[in-house]
Amino acid sequence: MAISKSKTRENIPEILQRDNPILRQISKEVPVEKITSDEIQSVIADMKAALLREGDGVGIAAPQIGVSLRIFVVAHEAVAMASGDRDLDSKSLALKKEARPEDDLVFINPVITKKSKETEFFEEGCLSVRYAYGKIKRHKKVTLVAYDETGKKTTRGASGLLAEIFQHEVDHLNGTLFIDNAKDIQEIPPESLTDSSL
């Protein structure tokens, strides 16, 4: 396992940027019996902390903190939005951050088992491709099978924003960045940002 040595004073890993070769690797599966180990739980804690630090992030994959394992985390606020529990859209997600990383959802060894025939273009950004945004075609609905951080196997259907996040994060685990397939990519300076990054 390759863990990033670059950490801040708070001991939170830095998020790797687009030119780092780790982001282009196909991540390895986590042995199910190791999910509850201190090593894997530490990786998950680092991912949650790194995601919390980024005010506009809705999801993060392990390779983004230098760990080539098939794990991603979705911010609990994004799940609430996708479930219709909040009157927010992705453009106002930067206002969302509450310090409740224990509620973030963890997906280990995720596999998308179903995809809708219907697709649509989503506007995306990425914490590893800072300040670049573009339109990318995604399936409107997907079904994901994965293990949670306790080692329990789960199946979750998703549509809209959550389906978009699932597809974006699984791409990370396969060494793909959204800019590989996006159209109309624009660089937007940080001072004018209001959108969220996956």
CSV table of C-alpha atoms in Angstrom, one decimal:
chain,number,residue,atom,x,y,z
A,1,MET,CA,0.0,0.0,0.0
A,2,ALA,CA,1.4,3.4,-0.9
A,3,ILE,CA,0.5,6.1,1.7
A,4,SER,CA,1.3,9.7,1.0
A,5,LYS,CA,4.1,11.0,3.1
A,6,SER,CA,2.9,14.6,2.6
A,7,LYS,CA,0.8,15.7,5.6
A,8,THR,CA,-0.2,18.9,7.1
A,9,ARG,CA,0.5,20.0,10.7
A,10,GLU,CA,-2.8,18.5,11.6
A,11,ASN,CA,-1.5,15.2,10.2
A,12,ILE,CA,-4.2,15.2,7.5
A,13,PRO,CA,-2.9,13.9,4.1
A,14,GLU,CA,-2.7,16.4,1.3
A,15,ILE,CA,-4.9,15.6,-1.7
A,16,LEU,CA,-2.8,14.6,-4.7
A,17,GLN,CA,-3.2,16.6,-7.9
A,18,ARG,CA,-3.7,15.5,-11.5
A,19,ASP,CA,0.0,14.9,-12.4
A,20,ASN,CA,0.6,12.4,-9.6
A,21,PRO,CA,1.0,8.9,-11.1
A,22,ILE,CA,-0.8,7.2,-8.1
A,23,LEU,CA,-4.0,8.7,-9.6
A,24,ARG,CA,-3.5,6.7,-12.7
A,25,GLN,CA,-3.1,3.3,-11.0
A,26,ILE,CA,-5.9,0.7,-10.8
A,27,SER,CA,-6.5,0.4,-7.1
A,28,LYS,CA,-6.2,-2.9,-5.3
A,29,GLU,CA,-9.1,-4.6,-3.5
A,30,VAL,CA,-9.1,-4.6,0.3
A,31,PRO,CA,-9.1,-8.1,1.7
A,32,VAL,CA,-12.5,-8.3,3.5
A,33,GLU,CA,-10.9,-9.7,6.7
A,34,LYS,CA,-8.7,-6.5,6.9
A,35,ILE,CA,-11.5,-4.0,6.6
A,36,THR,CA,-11.8,-3.6,10.4
A,37,SER,CA,-8.0,-3.6,10.9
A,38,ASP,CA,-6.3,-0.5,12.4
A,39,GLU,CA,-4.5,0.0,9.1
A,40,ILE,CA,-7.6,0.3,7.0
A,41,GLN,CA,-9.6,2.2,9.6
A,42,SER,CA,-6.7,4.7,9.7
A,43,VAL,CA,-6.9,5.1,5.9
A,44,ILE,CA,-10.7,5.7,6.2
A,45,ALA,CA,-10.2,8.3,9.0
A,46,ASP,CA,-7.6,10.1,6.9
A,47,MET,CA,-10.0,10.2,4.0
A,48,LYS,CA,-12.8,11.6,6.1
A,49,ALA,CA,-10.5,14.2,7.6
A,50,ALA,CA,-9.2,15.3,4.2
A,51,LEU,CA,-12.7,15.5,2.8
A,52,LEU,CA,-13.9,17.6,5.8
A,53,ARG,CA,-11.0,20.0,5.3
A,54,GLU,CA,-12.2,20.7,1.7
A,55,GLY,CA,-15.2,22.9,2.0
A,56,ASP,CA,-16.5,22.1,-1.5
A,57,GLY,CA,-15.9,18.4,-1.6
A,58,VAL,CA,-18.7,15.8,-1.7
A,59,GLY,CA,-16.6,12.6,-2.2
A,60,ILE,CA,-13.0,11.3,-2.0
A,61,ALA,CA,-11.3,8.2,-3.2
A,62,ALA,CA,-8.3,6.6,-1.4
A,63,PRO,CA,-5.9,7.2,-4.3
A,64,GLN,CA,-6.5,11.0,-3.8
A,65,ILE,CA,-4.6,10.8,-0.5
A,66,GLY,CA,-1.9,8.5,-2.0
A,67,VAL,CA,-3.4,5.1,-1.1
A,68,SER,CA,-4.0,2.8,-4.0
A,69,LEU,CA,-6.9,0.8,-2.5
A,70,ARG,CA,-10.5,0.5,-3.6
A,71,ILE,CA,-12.2,2.7,-1.0
A,72,PHE,CA,-14.2,5.9,-1.4
A,73,VAL,CA,-16.1,8.1,1.0
A,74,VAL,CA,-19.2,10.3,0.3
A,75,ALA,CA,-20.0,13.3,2.6
A,76,HIS,CA,-23.1,12.8,4.6
A,77,GLU,CA,-24.4,16.1,3.4
A,78,ALA,CA,-24.3,14.9,-0.2
A,79,VAL,CA,-26.3,11.8,0.7
A,80,ALA,CA,-28.9,14.0,2.5
A,81,MET,CA,-29.1,16.3,-0.5
A,82,ALA,CA,-29.5,13.3,-2.9
A,83,SER,CA,-32.3,11.9,-0.6
A,84,GLY,CA,-34.2,15.2,-0.8
A,85,ASP,CA,-33.6,15.8,2.9
A,86,ARG,CA,-32.2,19.3,2.3
A,87,ASP,CA,-33.2,22.2,0.2
A,88,LEU,CA,-29.7,22.5,-1.4
A,89,ASP,CA,-28.2,21.9,-4.8
A,90,SER,CA,-24.6,21.2,-5.6
A,91,LYS,CA,-23.9,24.8,-6.2
A,92,SER,CA,-24.5,25.7,-2.6
A,93,LEU,CA,-22.8,22.6,-1.2
A,94,ALA,CA,-19.8,24.7,-0.1
A,95,LEU,CA,-22.0,26.0,2.7
A,96,LYS,CA,-22.7,22.5,4.0
A,97,LYS,CA,-19.7,21.4,6.1
A,98,GLU,CA,-20.6,20.2,9.5
A,99,ALA,CA,-18.0,18.4,11.6
A,100,ARG,CA,-19.8,15.0,11.5
A,101,PRO,CA,-17.4,12.8,9.5
A,102,GLU,CA,-18.7,9.8,11.5
A,103,ASP,CA,-21.8,10.1,9.3
A,104,ASP,CA,-20.0,10.0,6.0
A,105,LEU,CA,-20.6,6.9,4.0
A,106,VAL,CA,-17.7,4.5,3.2
A,107,PHE,CA,-17.7,2.2,0.2
A,108,ILE,CA,-15.0,-0.5,0.1
A,109,ASN,CA,-14.4,-2.7,-3.0
A,110,PRO,CA,-17.3,-1.0,-4.8
A,111,VAL,CA,-18.8,-2.5,-7.9
A,112,ILE,CA,-21.4,-0.8,-10.1
A,113,THR,CA,-23.7,-3.7,-10.9
A,114,LYS,CA,-26.5,-1.9,-12.8
A,115,LYS,CA,-26.5,1.3,-14.9
A,116,SER,CA,-29.6,2.9,-16.5
A,117,LYS,CA,-29.7,3.3,-20.2
A,118,GLU,CA,-30.6,6.9,-19.7
A,119,THR,CA,-27.7,9.3,-19.4
A,120,GLU,CA,-27.3,13.0,-18.9
A,121,PHE,CA,-24.5,15.5,-18.7
A,122,PHE,CA,-23.4,16.7,-15.3
A,123,GLU,CA,-21.1,19.6,-14.4
A,124,GLU,CA,-18.2,18.2,-12.4
A,125,GLY,CA,-15.1,19.2,-10.7
A,126,CYS,CA,-12.6,17.2,-8.7
A,127,LEU,CA,-10.4,17.8,-5.6
A,128,SER,CA,-7.5,16.3,-7.6
A,129,VAL,CA,-8.1,18.6,-10.6
A,130,ARG,CA,-8.4,21.8,-8.7
A,131,TYR,CA,-10.4,24.7,-10.3
A,132,ALA,CA,-11.2,22.8,-13.5
A,133,TYR,CA,-14.8,22.1,-14.3
A,134,GLY,CA,-16.5,20.4,-17.3
A,135,LYS,CA,-19.5,18.5,-18.5
A,136,ILE,CA,-19.4,14.7,-18.4
A,137,LYS,CA,-22.0,12.1,-19.5
A,138,ARG,CA,-23.1,9.9,-16.7
A,139,HIS,CA,-25.8,7.2,-16.2
A,140,LYS,CA,-28.8,8.7,-14.5
A,141,LYS,CA,-29.2,5.7,-12.1
A,142,VAL,CA,-26.8,3.1,-10.9
A,143,THR,CA,-26.7,0.3,-8.3
A,144,LEU,CA,-23.6,-0.1,-6.3
A,145,VAL,CA,-22.5,-3.2,-4.2
A,146,ALA,CA,-19.7,-2.6,-1.6
A,147,TYR,CA,-18.6,-3.2,1.9
A,148,ASP,CA,-19.0,-0.6,4.6
A,149,GLU,CA,-16.4,0.3,7.2
A,150,THR,CA,-17.6,-2.5,9.5
A,151,GLY,CA,-17.2,-5.1,6.8
A,152,LYS,CA,-20.9,-5.5,6.0
A,153,LYS,CA,-21.8,-6.0,2.4
A,154,THR,CA,-24.4,-3.5,1.2
A,155,THR,CA,-26.3,-2.7,-2.0
A,156,ARG,CA,-27.4,0.8,-2.7
A,157,GLY,CA,-29.3,2.3,-5.6
A,158,ALA,CA,-28.7,5.9,-6.5
A,159,SER,CA,-29.9,8.5,-9.0
A,160,GLY,CA,-29.0,12.1,-9.8
A,161,LEU,CA,-26.2,13.6,-7.7
A,162,LEU,CA,-25.5,10.4,-5.7
A,163,ALA,CA,-25.3,8.3,-8.9
A,164,GLU,CA,-22.9,10.9,-10.3
A,165,ILE,CA,-20.7,10.8,-7.2
A,166,PHE,CA,-20.6,6.9,-7.3
A,167,GLN,CA,-19.5,6.9,-11.0
A,168,HIS,CA,-16.9,9.7,-10.4
A,169,GLU,CA,-15.4,7.9,-7.4
A,170,VAL,CA,-15.3,4.5,-9.0
A,171,ASP,CA,-13.5,6.1,-12.0
A,172,HIS,CA,-10.8,7.2,-9.5
A,173,LEU,CA,-10.3,3.6,-8.4
A,174,ASN,CA,-9.8,2.7,-12.0
A,175,GLY,CA,-7.2,5.4,-12.7
A,176,THR,CA,-9.6,7.7,-14.6
A,177,LEU,CA,-10.0,11.4,-13.9
A,178,PHE,CA,-13.1,13.2,-15.0
A,179,ILE,CA,-11.1,15.4,-17.4
A,180,ASP,CA,-10.3,12.3,-19.5
A,181,ASN,CA,-13.9,12.3,-20.7
A,182,ALA,CA,-15.3,15.7,-20.0
A,183,LYS,CA,-16.3,18.4,-22.5
A,184,ASP,CA,-16.2,22.2,-22.3
A,185,ILE,CA,-13.5,22.1,-19.5
A,186,GLN,CA,-13.0,25.5,-18.0
A,187,GLU,CA,-10.5,26.8,-15.4
A,188,ILE,CA,-12.4,28.8,-12.7
A,189,PRO,CA,-10.4,30.8,-10.2
A,190,PRO,CA,-11.0,29.9,-6.6
A,191,GLU,CA,-12.4,33.3,-5.6
A,192,SER,CA,-15.4,32.7,-7.9
A,193,LEU,CA,-16.1,29.1,-6.9
A,194,THR,CA,-19.6,28.2,-5.7
A,195,ASP,CA,-19.8,24.6,-7.0
A,196,SER,CA,-18.8,21.4,-5.4
A,197,SER,CA,-15.9,19.0,-6.2
A,198,LEU,CA,-16.1,15.3,-6.2
